Tab-separated table of C-alpha atoms in Angstrom:
chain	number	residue	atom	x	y	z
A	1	UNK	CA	44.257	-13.547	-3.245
A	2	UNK	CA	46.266	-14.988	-0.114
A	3	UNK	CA	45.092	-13.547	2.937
A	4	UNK	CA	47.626	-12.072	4.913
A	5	UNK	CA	48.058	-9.658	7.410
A	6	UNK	CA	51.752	-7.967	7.562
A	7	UNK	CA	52.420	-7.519	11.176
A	8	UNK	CA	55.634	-5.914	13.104
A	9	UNK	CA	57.532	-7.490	16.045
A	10	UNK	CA	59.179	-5.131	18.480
A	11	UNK	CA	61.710	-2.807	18.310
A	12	UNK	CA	65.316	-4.507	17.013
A	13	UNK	CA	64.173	-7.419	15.559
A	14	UNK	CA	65.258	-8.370	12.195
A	15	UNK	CA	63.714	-10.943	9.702
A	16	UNK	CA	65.129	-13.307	7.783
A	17	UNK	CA	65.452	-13.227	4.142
A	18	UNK	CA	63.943	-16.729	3.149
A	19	UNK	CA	60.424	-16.560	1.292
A	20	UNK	CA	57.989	-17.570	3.166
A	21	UNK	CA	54.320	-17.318	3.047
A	22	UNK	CA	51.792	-16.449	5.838
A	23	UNK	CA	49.401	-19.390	7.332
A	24	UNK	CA	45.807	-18.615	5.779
A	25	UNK	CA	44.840	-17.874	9.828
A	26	UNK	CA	47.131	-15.124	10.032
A	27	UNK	CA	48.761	-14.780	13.469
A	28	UNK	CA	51.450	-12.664	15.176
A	29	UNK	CA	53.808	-14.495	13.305
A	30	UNK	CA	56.743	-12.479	11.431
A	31	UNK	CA	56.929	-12.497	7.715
A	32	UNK	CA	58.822	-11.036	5.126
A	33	UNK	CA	57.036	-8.885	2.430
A	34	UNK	CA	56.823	-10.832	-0.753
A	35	UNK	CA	58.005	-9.492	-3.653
A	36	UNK	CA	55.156	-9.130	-5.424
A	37	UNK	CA	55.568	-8.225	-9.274
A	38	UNK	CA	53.338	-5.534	-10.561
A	39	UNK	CA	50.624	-6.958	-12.645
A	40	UNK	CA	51.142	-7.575	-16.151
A	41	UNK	CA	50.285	-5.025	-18.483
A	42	UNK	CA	47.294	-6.422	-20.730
A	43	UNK	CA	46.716	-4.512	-23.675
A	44	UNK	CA	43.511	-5.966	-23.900
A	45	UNK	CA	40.695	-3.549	-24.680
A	46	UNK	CA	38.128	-5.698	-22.244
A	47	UNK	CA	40.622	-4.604	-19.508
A	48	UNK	CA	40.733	-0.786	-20.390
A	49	UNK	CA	36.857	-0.772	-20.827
A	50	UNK	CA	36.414	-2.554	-17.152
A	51	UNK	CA	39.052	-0.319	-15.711
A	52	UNK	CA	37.224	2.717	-17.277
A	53	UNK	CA	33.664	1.967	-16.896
A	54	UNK	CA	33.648	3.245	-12.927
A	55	UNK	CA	35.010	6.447	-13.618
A	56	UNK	CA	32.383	7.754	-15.936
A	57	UNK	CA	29.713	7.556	-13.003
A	58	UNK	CA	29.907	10.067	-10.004
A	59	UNK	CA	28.966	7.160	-7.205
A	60	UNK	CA	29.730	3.740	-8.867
A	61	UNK	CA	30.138	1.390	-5.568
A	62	UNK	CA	27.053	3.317	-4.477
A	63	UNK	CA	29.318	4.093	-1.148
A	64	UNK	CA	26.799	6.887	0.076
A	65	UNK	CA	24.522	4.276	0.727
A	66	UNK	CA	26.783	2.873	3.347
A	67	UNK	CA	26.328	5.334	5.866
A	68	UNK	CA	24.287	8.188	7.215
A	69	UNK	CA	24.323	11.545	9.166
A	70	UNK	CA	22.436	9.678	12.132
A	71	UNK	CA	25.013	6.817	12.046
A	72	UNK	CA	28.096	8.834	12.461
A	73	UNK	CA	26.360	11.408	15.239
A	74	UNK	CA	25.519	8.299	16.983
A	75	UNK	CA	29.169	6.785	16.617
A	76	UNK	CA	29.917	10.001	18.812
A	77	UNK	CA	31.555	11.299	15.433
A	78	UNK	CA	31.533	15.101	15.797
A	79	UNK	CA	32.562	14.566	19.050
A	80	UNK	CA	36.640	16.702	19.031
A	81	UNK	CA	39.225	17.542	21.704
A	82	UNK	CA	39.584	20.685	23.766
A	83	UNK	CA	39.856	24.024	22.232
A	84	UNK	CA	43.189	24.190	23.832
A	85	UNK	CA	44.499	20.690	21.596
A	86	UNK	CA	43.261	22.480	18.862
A	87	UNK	CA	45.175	22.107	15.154
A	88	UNK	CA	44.880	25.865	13.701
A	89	UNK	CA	44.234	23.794	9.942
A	90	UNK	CA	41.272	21.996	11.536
A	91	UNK	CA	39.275	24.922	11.857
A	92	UNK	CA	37.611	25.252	9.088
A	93	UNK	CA	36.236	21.302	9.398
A	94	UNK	CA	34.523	22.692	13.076
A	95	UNK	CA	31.481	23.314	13.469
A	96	UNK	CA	32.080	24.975	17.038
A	97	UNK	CA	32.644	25.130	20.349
A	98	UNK	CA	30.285	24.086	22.967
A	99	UNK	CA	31.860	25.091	26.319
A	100	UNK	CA	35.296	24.642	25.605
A	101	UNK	CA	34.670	20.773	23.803
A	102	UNK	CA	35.451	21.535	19.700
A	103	UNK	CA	32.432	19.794	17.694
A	104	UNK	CA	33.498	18.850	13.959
A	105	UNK	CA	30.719	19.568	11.190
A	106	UNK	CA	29.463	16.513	10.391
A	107	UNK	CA	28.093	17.611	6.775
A	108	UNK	CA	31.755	18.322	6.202
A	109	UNK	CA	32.578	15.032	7.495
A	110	UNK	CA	29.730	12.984	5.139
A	111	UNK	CA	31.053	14.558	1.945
A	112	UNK	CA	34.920	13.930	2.543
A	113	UNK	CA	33.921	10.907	3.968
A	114	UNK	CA	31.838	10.147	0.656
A	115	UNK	CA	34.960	10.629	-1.445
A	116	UNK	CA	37.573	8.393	0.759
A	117	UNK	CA	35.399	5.720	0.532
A	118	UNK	CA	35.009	6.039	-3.313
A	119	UNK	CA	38.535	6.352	-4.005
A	120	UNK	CA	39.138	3.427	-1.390
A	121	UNK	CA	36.732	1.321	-3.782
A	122	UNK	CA	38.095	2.321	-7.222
A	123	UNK	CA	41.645	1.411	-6.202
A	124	UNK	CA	40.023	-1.881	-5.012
A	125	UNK	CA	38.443	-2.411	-7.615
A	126	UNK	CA	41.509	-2.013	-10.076
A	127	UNK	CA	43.734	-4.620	-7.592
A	128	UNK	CA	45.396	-1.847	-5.545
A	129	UNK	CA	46.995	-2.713	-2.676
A	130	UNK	CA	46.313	-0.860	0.457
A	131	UNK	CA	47.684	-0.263	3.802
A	132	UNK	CA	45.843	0.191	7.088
A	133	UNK	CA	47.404	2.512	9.591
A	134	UNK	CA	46.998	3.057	13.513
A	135	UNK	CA	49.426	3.772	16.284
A	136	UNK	CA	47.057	3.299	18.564
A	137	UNK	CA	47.062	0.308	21.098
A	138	UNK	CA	43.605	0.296	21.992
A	139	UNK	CA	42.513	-0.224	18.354
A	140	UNK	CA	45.583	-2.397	16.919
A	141	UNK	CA	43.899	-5.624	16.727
A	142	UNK	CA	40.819	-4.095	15.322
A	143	UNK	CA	42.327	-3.135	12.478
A	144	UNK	CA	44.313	-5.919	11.812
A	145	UNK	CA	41.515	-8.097	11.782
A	146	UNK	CA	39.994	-5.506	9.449
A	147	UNK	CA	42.749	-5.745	6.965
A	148	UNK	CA	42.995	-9.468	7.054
A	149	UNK	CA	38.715	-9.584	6.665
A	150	UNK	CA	39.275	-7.720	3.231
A	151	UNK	CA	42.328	-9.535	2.249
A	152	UNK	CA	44.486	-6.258	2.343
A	153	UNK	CA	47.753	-4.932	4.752
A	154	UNK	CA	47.896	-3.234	8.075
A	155	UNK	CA	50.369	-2.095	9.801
A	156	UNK	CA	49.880	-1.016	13.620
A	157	UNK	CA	53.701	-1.478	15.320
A	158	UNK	CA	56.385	0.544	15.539
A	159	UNK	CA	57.180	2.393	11.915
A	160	UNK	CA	60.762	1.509	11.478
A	161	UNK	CA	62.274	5.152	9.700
A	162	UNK	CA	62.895	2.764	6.496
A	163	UNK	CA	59.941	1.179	5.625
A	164	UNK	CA	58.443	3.057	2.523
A	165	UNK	CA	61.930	5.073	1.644
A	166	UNK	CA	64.133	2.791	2.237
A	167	UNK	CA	61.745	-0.676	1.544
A	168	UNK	CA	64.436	-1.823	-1.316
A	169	UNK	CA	67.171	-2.349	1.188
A	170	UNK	CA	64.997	-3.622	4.185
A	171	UNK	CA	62.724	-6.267	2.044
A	172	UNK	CA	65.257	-7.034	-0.757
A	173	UNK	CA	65.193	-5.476	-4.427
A	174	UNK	CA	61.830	-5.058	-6.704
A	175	UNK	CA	59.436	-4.809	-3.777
A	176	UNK	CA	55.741	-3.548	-4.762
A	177	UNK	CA	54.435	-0.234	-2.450
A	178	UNK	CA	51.260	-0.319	-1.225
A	179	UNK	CA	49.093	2.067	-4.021
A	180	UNK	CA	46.727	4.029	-0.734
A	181	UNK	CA	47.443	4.123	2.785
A	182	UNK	CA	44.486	4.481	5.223
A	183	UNK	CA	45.208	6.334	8.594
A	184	UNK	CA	42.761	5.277	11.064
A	185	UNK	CA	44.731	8.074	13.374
A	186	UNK	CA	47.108	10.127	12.061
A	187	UNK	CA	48.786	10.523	15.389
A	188	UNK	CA	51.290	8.493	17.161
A	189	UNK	CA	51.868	7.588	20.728
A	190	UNK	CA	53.485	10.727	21.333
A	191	UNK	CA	51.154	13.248	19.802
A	192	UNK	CA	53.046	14.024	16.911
A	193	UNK	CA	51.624	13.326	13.174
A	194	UNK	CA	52.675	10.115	12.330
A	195	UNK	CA	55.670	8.933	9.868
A	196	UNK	CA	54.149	7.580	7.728
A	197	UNK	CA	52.118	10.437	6.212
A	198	UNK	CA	55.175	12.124	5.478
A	199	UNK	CA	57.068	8.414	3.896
A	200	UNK	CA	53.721	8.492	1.812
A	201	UNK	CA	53.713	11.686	0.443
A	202	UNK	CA	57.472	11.093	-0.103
A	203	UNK	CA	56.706	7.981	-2.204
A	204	UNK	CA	53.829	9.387	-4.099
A	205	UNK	CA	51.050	7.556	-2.398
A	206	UNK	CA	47.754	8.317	-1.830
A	207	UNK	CA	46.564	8.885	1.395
A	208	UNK	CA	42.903	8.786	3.365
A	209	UNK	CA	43.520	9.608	6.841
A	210	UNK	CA	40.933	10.238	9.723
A	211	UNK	CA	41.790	13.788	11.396
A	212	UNK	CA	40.706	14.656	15.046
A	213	UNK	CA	40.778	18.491	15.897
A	214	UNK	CA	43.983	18.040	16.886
A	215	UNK	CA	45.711	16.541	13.730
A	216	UNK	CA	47.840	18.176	11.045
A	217	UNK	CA	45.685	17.438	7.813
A	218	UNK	CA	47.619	19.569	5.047
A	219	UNK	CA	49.328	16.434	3.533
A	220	UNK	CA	46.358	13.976	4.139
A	221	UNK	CA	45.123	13.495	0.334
A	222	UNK	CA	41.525	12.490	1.799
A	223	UNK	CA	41.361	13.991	5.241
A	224	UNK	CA	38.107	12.712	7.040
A	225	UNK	CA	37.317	15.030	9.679
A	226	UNK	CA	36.056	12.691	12.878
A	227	UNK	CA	37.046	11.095	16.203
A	228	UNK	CA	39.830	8.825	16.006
A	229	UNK	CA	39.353	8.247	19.998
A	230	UNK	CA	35.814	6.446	20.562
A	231	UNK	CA	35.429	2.606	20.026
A	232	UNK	CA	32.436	3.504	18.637
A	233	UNK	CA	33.557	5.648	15.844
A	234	UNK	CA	36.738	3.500	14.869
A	235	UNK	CA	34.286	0.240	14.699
A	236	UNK	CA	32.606	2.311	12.325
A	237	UNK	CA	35.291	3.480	10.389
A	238	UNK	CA	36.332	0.183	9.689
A	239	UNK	CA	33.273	-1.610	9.143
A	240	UNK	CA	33.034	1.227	6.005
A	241	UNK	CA	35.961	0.590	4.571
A	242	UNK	CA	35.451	-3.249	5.055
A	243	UNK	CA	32.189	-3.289	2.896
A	244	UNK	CA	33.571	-1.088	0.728
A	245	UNK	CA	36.965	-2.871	-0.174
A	246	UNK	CA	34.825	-6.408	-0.091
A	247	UNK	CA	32.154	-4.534	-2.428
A	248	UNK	CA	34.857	-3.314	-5.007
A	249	UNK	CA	36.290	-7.056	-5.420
A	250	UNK	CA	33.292	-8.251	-5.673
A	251	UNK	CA	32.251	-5.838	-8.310
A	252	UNK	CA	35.737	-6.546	-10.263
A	253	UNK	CA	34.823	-10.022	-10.426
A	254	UNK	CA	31.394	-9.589	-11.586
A	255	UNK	CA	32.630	-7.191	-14.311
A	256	UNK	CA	35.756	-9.868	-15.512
A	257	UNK	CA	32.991	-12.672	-15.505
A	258	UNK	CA	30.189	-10.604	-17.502
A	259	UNK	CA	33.331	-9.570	-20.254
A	260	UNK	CA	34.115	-13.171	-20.069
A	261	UNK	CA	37.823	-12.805	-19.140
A	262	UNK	CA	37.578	-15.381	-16.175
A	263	UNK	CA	36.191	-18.856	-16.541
A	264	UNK	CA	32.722	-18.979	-14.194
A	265	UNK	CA	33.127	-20.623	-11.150
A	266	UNK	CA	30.325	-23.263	-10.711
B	1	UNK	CA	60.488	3.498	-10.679
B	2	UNK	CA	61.632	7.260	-10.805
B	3	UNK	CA	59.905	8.764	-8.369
B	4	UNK	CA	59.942	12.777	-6.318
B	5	UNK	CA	60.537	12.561	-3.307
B	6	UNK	CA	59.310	16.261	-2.601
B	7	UNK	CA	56.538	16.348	-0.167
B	8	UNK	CA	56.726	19.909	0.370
B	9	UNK	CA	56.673	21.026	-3.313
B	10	UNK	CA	53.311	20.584	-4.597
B	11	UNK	CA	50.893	17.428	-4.065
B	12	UNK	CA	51.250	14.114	-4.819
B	13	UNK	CA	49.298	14.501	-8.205
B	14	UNK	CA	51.109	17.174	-9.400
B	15	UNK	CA	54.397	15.841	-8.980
B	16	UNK	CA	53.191	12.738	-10.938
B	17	UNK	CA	51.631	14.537	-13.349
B	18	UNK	CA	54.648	16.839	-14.228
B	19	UNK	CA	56.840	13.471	-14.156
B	20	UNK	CA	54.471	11.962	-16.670
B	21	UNK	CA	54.438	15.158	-18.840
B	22	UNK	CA	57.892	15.940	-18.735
B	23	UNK	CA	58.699	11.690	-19.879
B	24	UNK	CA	60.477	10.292	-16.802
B	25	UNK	CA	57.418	7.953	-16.067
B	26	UNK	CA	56.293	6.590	-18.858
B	27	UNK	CA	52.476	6.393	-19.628
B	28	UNK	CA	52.291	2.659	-19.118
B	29	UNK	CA	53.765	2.884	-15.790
B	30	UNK	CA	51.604	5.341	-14.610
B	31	UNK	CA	50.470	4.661	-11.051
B	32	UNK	CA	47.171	2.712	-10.484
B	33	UNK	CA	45.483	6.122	-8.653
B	34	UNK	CA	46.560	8.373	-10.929
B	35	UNK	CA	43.126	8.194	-13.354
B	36	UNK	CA	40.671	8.165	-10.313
B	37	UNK	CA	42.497	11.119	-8.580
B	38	UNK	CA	42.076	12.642	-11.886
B	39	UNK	CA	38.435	11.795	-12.211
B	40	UNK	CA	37.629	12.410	-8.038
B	41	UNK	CA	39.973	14.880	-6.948
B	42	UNK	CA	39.902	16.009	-2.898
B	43	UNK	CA	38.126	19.078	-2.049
B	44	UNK	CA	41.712	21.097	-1.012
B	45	UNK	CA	44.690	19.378	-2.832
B	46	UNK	CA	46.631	18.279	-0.276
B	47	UNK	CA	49.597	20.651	-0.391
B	48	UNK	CA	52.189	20.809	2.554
B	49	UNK	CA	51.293	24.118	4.696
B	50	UNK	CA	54.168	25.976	6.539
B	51	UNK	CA	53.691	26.174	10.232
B	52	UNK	CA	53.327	29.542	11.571
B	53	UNK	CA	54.494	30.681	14.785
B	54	UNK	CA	53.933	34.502	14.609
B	55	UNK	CA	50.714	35.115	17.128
B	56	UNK	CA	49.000	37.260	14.613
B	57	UNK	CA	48.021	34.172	12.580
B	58	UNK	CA	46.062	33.274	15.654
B	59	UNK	CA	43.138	35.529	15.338
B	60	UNK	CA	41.971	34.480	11.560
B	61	UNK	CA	39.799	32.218	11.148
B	62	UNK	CA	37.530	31.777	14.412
B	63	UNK	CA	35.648	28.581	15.502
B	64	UNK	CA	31.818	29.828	16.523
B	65	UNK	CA	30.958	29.137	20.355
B	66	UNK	CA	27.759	27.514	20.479
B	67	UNK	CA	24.976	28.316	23.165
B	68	UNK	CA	21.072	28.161	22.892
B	69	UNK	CA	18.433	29.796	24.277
B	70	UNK	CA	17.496	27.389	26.642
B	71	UNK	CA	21.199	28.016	28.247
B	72	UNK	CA	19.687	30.524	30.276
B	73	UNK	CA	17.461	27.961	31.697
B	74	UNK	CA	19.895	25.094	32.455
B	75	UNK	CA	22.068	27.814	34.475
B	76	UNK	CA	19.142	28.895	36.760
B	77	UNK	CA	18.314	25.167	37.115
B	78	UNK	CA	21.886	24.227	38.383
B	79	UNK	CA	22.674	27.316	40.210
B	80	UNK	CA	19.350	26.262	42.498
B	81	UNK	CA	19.563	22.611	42.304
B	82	UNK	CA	22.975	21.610	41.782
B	83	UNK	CA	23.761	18.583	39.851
B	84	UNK	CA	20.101	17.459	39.924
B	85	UNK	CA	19.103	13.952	42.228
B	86	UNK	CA	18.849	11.629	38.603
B	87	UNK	CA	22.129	10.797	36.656
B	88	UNK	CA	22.703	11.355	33.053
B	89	UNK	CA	22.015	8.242	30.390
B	90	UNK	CA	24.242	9.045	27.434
B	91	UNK	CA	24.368	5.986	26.423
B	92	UNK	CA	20.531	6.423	24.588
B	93	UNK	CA	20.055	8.860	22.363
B	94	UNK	CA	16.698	9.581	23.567
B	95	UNK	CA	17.597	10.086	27.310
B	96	UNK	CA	15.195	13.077	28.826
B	97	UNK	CA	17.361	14.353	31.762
B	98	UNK	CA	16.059	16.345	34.733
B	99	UNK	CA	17.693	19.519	33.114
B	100	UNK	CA	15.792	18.996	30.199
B	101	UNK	CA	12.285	18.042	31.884
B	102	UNK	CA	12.310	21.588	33.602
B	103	UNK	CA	13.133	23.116	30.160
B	104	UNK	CA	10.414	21.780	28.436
B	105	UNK	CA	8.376	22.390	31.556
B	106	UNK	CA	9.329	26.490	31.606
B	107	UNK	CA	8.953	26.577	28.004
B	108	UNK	CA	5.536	25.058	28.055
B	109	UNK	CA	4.427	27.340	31.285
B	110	UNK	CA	6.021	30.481	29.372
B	111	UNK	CA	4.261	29.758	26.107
B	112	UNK	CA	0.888	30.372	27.917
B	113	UNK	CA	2.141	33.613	28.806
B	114	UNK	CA	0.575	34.002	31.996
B	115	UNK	CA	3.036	34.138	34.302
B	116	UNK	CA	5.738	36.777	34.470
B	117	UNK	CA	9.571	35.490	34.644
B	118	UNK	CA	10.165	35.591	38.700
B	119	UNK	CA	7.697	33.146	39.492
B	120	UNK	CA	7.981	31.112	36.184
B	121	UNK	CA	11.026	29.693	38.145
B	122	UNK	CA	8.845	28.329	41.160
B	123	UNK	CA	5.858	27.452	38.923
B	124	UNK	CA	8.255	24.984	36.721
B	125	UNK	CA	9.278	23.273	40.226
B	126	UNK	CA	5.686	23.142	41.428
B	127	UNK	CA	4.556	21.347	38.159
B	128	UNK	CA	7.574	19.052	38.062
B	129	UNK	CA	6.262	18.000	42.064
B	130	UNK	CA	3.040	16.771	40.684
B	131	UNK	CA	4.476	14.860	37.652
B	132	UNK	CA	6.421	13.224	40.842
B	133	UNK	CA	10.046	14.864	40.288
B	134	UNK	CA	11.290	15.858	43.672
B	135	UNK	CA	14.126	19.043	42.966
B	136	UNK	CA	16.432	19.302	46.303
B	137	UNK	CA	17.665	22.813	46.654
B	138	UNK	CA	21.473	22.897	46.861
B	139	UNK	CA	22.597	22.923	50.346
B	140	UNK	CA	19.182	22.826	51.515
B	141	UNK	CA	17.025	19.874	53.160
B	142	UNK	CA	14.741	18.313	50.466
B	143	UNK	CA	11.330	19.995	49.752
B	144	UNK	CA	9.139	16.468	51.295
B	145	UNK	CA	11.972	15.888	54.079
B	146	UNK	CA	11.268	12.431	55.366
B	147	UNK	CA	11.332	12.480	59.198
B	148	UNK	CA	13.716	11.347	60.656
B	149	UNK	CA	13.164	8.651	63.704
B	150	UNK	CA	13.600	10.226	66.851
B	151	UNK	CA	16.189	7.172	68.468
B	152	UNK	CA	18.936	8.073	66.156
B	153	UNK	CA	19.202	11.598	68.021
B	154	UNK	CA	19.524	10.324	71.375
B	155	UNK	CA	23.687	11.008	72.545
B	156	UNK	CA	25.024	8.404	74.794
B	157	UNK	CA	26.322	11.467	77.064
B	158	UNK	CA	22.808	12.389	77.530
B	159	UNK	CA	21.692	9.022	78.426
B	160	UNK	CA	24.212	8.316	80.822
B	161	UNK	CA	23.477	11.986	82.439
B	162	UNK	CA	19.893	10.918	82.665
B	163	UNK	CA	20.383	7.268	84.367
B	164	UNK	CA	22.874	8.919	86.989
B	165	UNK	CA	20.568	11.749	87.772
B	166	UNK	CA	18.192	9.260	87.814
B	167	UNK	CA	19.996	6.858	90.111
B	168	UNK	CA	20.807	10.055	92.953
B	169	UNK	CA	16.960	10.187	92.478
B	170	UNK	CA	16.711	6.634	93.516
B	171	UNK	CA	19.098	6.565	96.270
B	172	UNK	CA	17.619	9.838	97.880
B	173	UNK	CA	14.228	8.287	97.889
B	174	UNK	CA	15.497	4.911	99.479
B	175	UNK	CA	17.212	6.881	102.477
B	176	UNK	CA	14.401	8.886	102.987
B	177	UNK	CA	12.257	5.647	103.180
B	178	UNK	CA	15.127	3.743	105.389
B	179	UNK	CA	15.309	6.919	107.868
C-alpha cells in the first residue's frame, strides 16, 4: 500500500484536478485524493473465514498488552482542566477534584481505551481506511508522521465545511470515505468541538476520539477519556495506535499467507 | 451509497442497521465496521445529547473533591514554612519533597504515640535538623543564621562622621602642641 500522507494547504487554495500520486517521502506537498475504488467483493469463503476469525475472540490483536495503568499515569494521563472548563457529560469519566484541578479515572480510561484500540485493529485488519485528526499546532507534525509510519491518512489543517459531506463535488465523483476517524483532540483552535465529529457522524463513520474534561463526548463512538494537552500523553497515544494499526496488517498478511491466498514472499 | 445523514437521531449503528433492515443498503454493501461494532459495541452508544441550559441540571451528578489525611499536615507545614527552601522534581516519579519528608516524619513520631499533637509539630522539625534539613520559618531569620561579617554594616555616613570628628580631634591636639 502507497504511503501517503493527505495534507491541507492554507485557507483558499484550490487543487487541481489531474491524478497525481504522492512521492513515497511524503512532504507538504498538495495532492488530490485518489479515487480509490472499494475493494472487490470476493465471494471466496477463505476471505469470509479470515474476515471472521477475529471476531470470535474477545482480545485478538492482544491490544491490552500494549499498555498499562503505570504507563498512562506516568504520561500525565489523568491529568484534566479546571473545574471551571468542565464538560457537564465528562463527569461521570472523573475521578475527582483535587483542589480545583479535575483528575479523570484512569480505570475508566484503560477499558475504553482497550476497546478503541481493538476496533482500531479490526478495521485494520479488514483494509479500512482511517483518518487521523488534530487541530492542534503543537502536535500536527506528530501525527502526520504517525499516519504516514502506518501507511494511513491524517488530516491536521484547516477542515474545509465540505470535506466529508460534500467530498463528491470537492475531489470529483466515486471518492472512497475514510471507514474510522481518530480524534487525537476533539477540540479546535477555538474551543469548540471540532467539525469533523459532527461530518462523521453525518456520514456514518466511526469515530475514536480522545476527550479532555472539557470536551463534548456524546457523539464520540469510542470516547477515550485522557489529556489531549501533554506531549507526553499524545506521544503515547500515537505510539498505541501505531503498533496497533502496524500489528493488524501484519496479522492480515500472516492470515492471507497461512490460507494461501497470497504467493509467499521469499 | 444511500446514506442518513441524521446525527441527532439515533447512533451511527442504528441508523445503518435500520437502513440495512429496511433494504436501502444492501447486505453486500454493508460498511466494513458494521460486524465489529456489532461484535465490540462502546460502553454508552454514542447518541447525540441535548444541551441543557436550565441551572437545575447543574447539581446532578457531582465530581468527588479529593483530600487525604495527611492534608492536615501539608497545611501546618506551609502555613509555618512557606513554600519550603528545596524545589519540587516532578519530572521523577519517585521525587520525596520537603512536604512529604515532614509527613512521613510526623507520621512516624505520631505512630509511637508518645508525644501529644502541640509539640508533635516542633518534634518533626527537630528530627528533620538532625537528618540535615534546615526548615526557615516564614518571615523569620533561618533557625542556624549564618553570621553575617561585620564590614558589610558599616554606612559611609558613619564613616565619614567618624574621620571628621576624628580630624577636629587631630587639629585640636596640634594647636595645643603649637601654642
Amino acid at each position: 500500500m502507497a504511503v501517503r500522507a493527505l495534507t491541507r494547504g492554507l485557507l483558499g487554495f484550490r487543487y487541481s484536478r489531474a491524478a497525481t500520486v504522492a512521492s513515497p517521502c511524503g512532504g507538504h506537498h498538495y495532492v488530490t485524493a485518489p479515487s480509490v475504488k472499494p475493494p472487490q467483493p470476493q465471494a471466496d469463503d477463505v476471505t469470509e473465514k479470515i474476515l471472521n476469525q477475529p471476531l470470535e475472540k474477545p482480545d485478538f490483536f492482544r491490544v491490552a498488552e500494549l499498555f498499562s495503568l503505570k504507563d498512562l499515569f506516568d504520561a500525565r494521563v489523568h491529568l484534566g482542566h479546571k473545574k471551571g472548563c468542565r464538560h457537564r457529560l465528562m463527569e461521570p469519566y472523573l475521578y475527582g477534584c483535587r483542589l480545583d484541578h479535575d483528575i479523570i479515572d484512569l480505570d475508566q480510561t484503560m477499558e475504553h481505551l482497550q476497546l478503541a484500540l481493538n476496533f482500531t485493529a479490526h478495521i485494520a485488519y479488514r483494509g479500512g481506511i482511517i483518518l487521523f485528526v488534530s487541530r492542534r499546532r503543537q502536535f500536527g507534525h506528530l501525527v502526520e508522521t504517525t499516519a504516514m509510519d502506518c501507511g494511513e491518512y491524517a488530516h491536521t489543517r484547516y477542515w474545509q465545511g465540505g470535506l466529508l459531506t460534500n467530498a463528491n463535488i470537492q475531489y470529483g465523483p466515486g471518492v472512497r470515505l475514510p471507514d474510522l476517524i481518530i480524534f487525537l483532540s476533539t477540540l479546535n483552535n477555538v474551543f469548540q468541538q471540532h467539525v469533523g465529529i459532527r461530518d462523521a457522524a453525518k456520514m456514518n463513520i466511526p469515530t475514536v476520539g480522545v476527550v479532555d474534561s472539557n470536551c463534548n463526548p456524546s457523539l464520540v463512538t469510542y470516547p477515550v477519556p485522557g489529556n489531549d494537552d501533554t506531549p507526553a500523553a499524545v506521544e503515547l497515544y500515537c505510539r498505541l495506535f501505531k503498533m496497533t494499526i502496524n500489528r493488524a496488517k501484519d496479522r492480515r498478511k500472516q492470515m492471507e499467507l497461512l490460507h494461501g491466498l497470497s504467493a509467499p514472499t521469499s | 451509497m444511500a446514506g442518513s445523514r441524521l446525527e441527532r437521531f439515533g447512533t451511527v449503528f442504528t441508523r445503518v442497521r435500520d437502513l440495512i433492515r429496511s433494504g436501502v443498503i444492501k447486505p453486500k454493501e454493508k460498511p466494513l465496521w458494521y460486524d465489529v461494532y456489532e461484535t465490540f459495541p462502546p460502553k454508552r452508544p454514542p447518541l447525540h445529547v441535548k444541551p441543557v441550559t436550565s441551572l437545575s441540571a447543574k447539581k446532578q451528578g457531582i465530581v468527588p473533591e479529593i483530600f487525604y489525611s495527611e492534608d492536615k499536615i501539608r497545611t501546618g507545614f506551609y502555613e509555618q514554612y512557606g513554600r519550603g527552601l528545596r524545589f519540587l522534581d516532578l519530572s521523577k516519579s519517585n521525587f520525596v519533597s520537603t512536604c512529604q519528608r515532614f509527613v512521613d516524619k510526623y507520621r512516624e513520631l505520631k505512630s509511637h504515640g508518645m508525644l501529644d499533637n502541640s509539640s508533635l509539630f516542633e518534634e518533626t522539625a527537630k528530627a528533620l535538623l538532625k537528618e540535615g534539613i534546615i526548615l526557615r520559618r516564614r518571615g523569620a531569620p533561618p533557625v542556624l543564621a549564618e553570621s553575617r561579617d561585620p564590614v558589610l554594616d558599616l554606612k559611609l555616613i558613619d564613616m565619614l562622621a567618624e574621620q571628621q570628628s576624628a580630624g577636629t580631634d587631630t587639629t585640636k591636639t596640634t594647636e595645643d602642641k603649637t601654642s
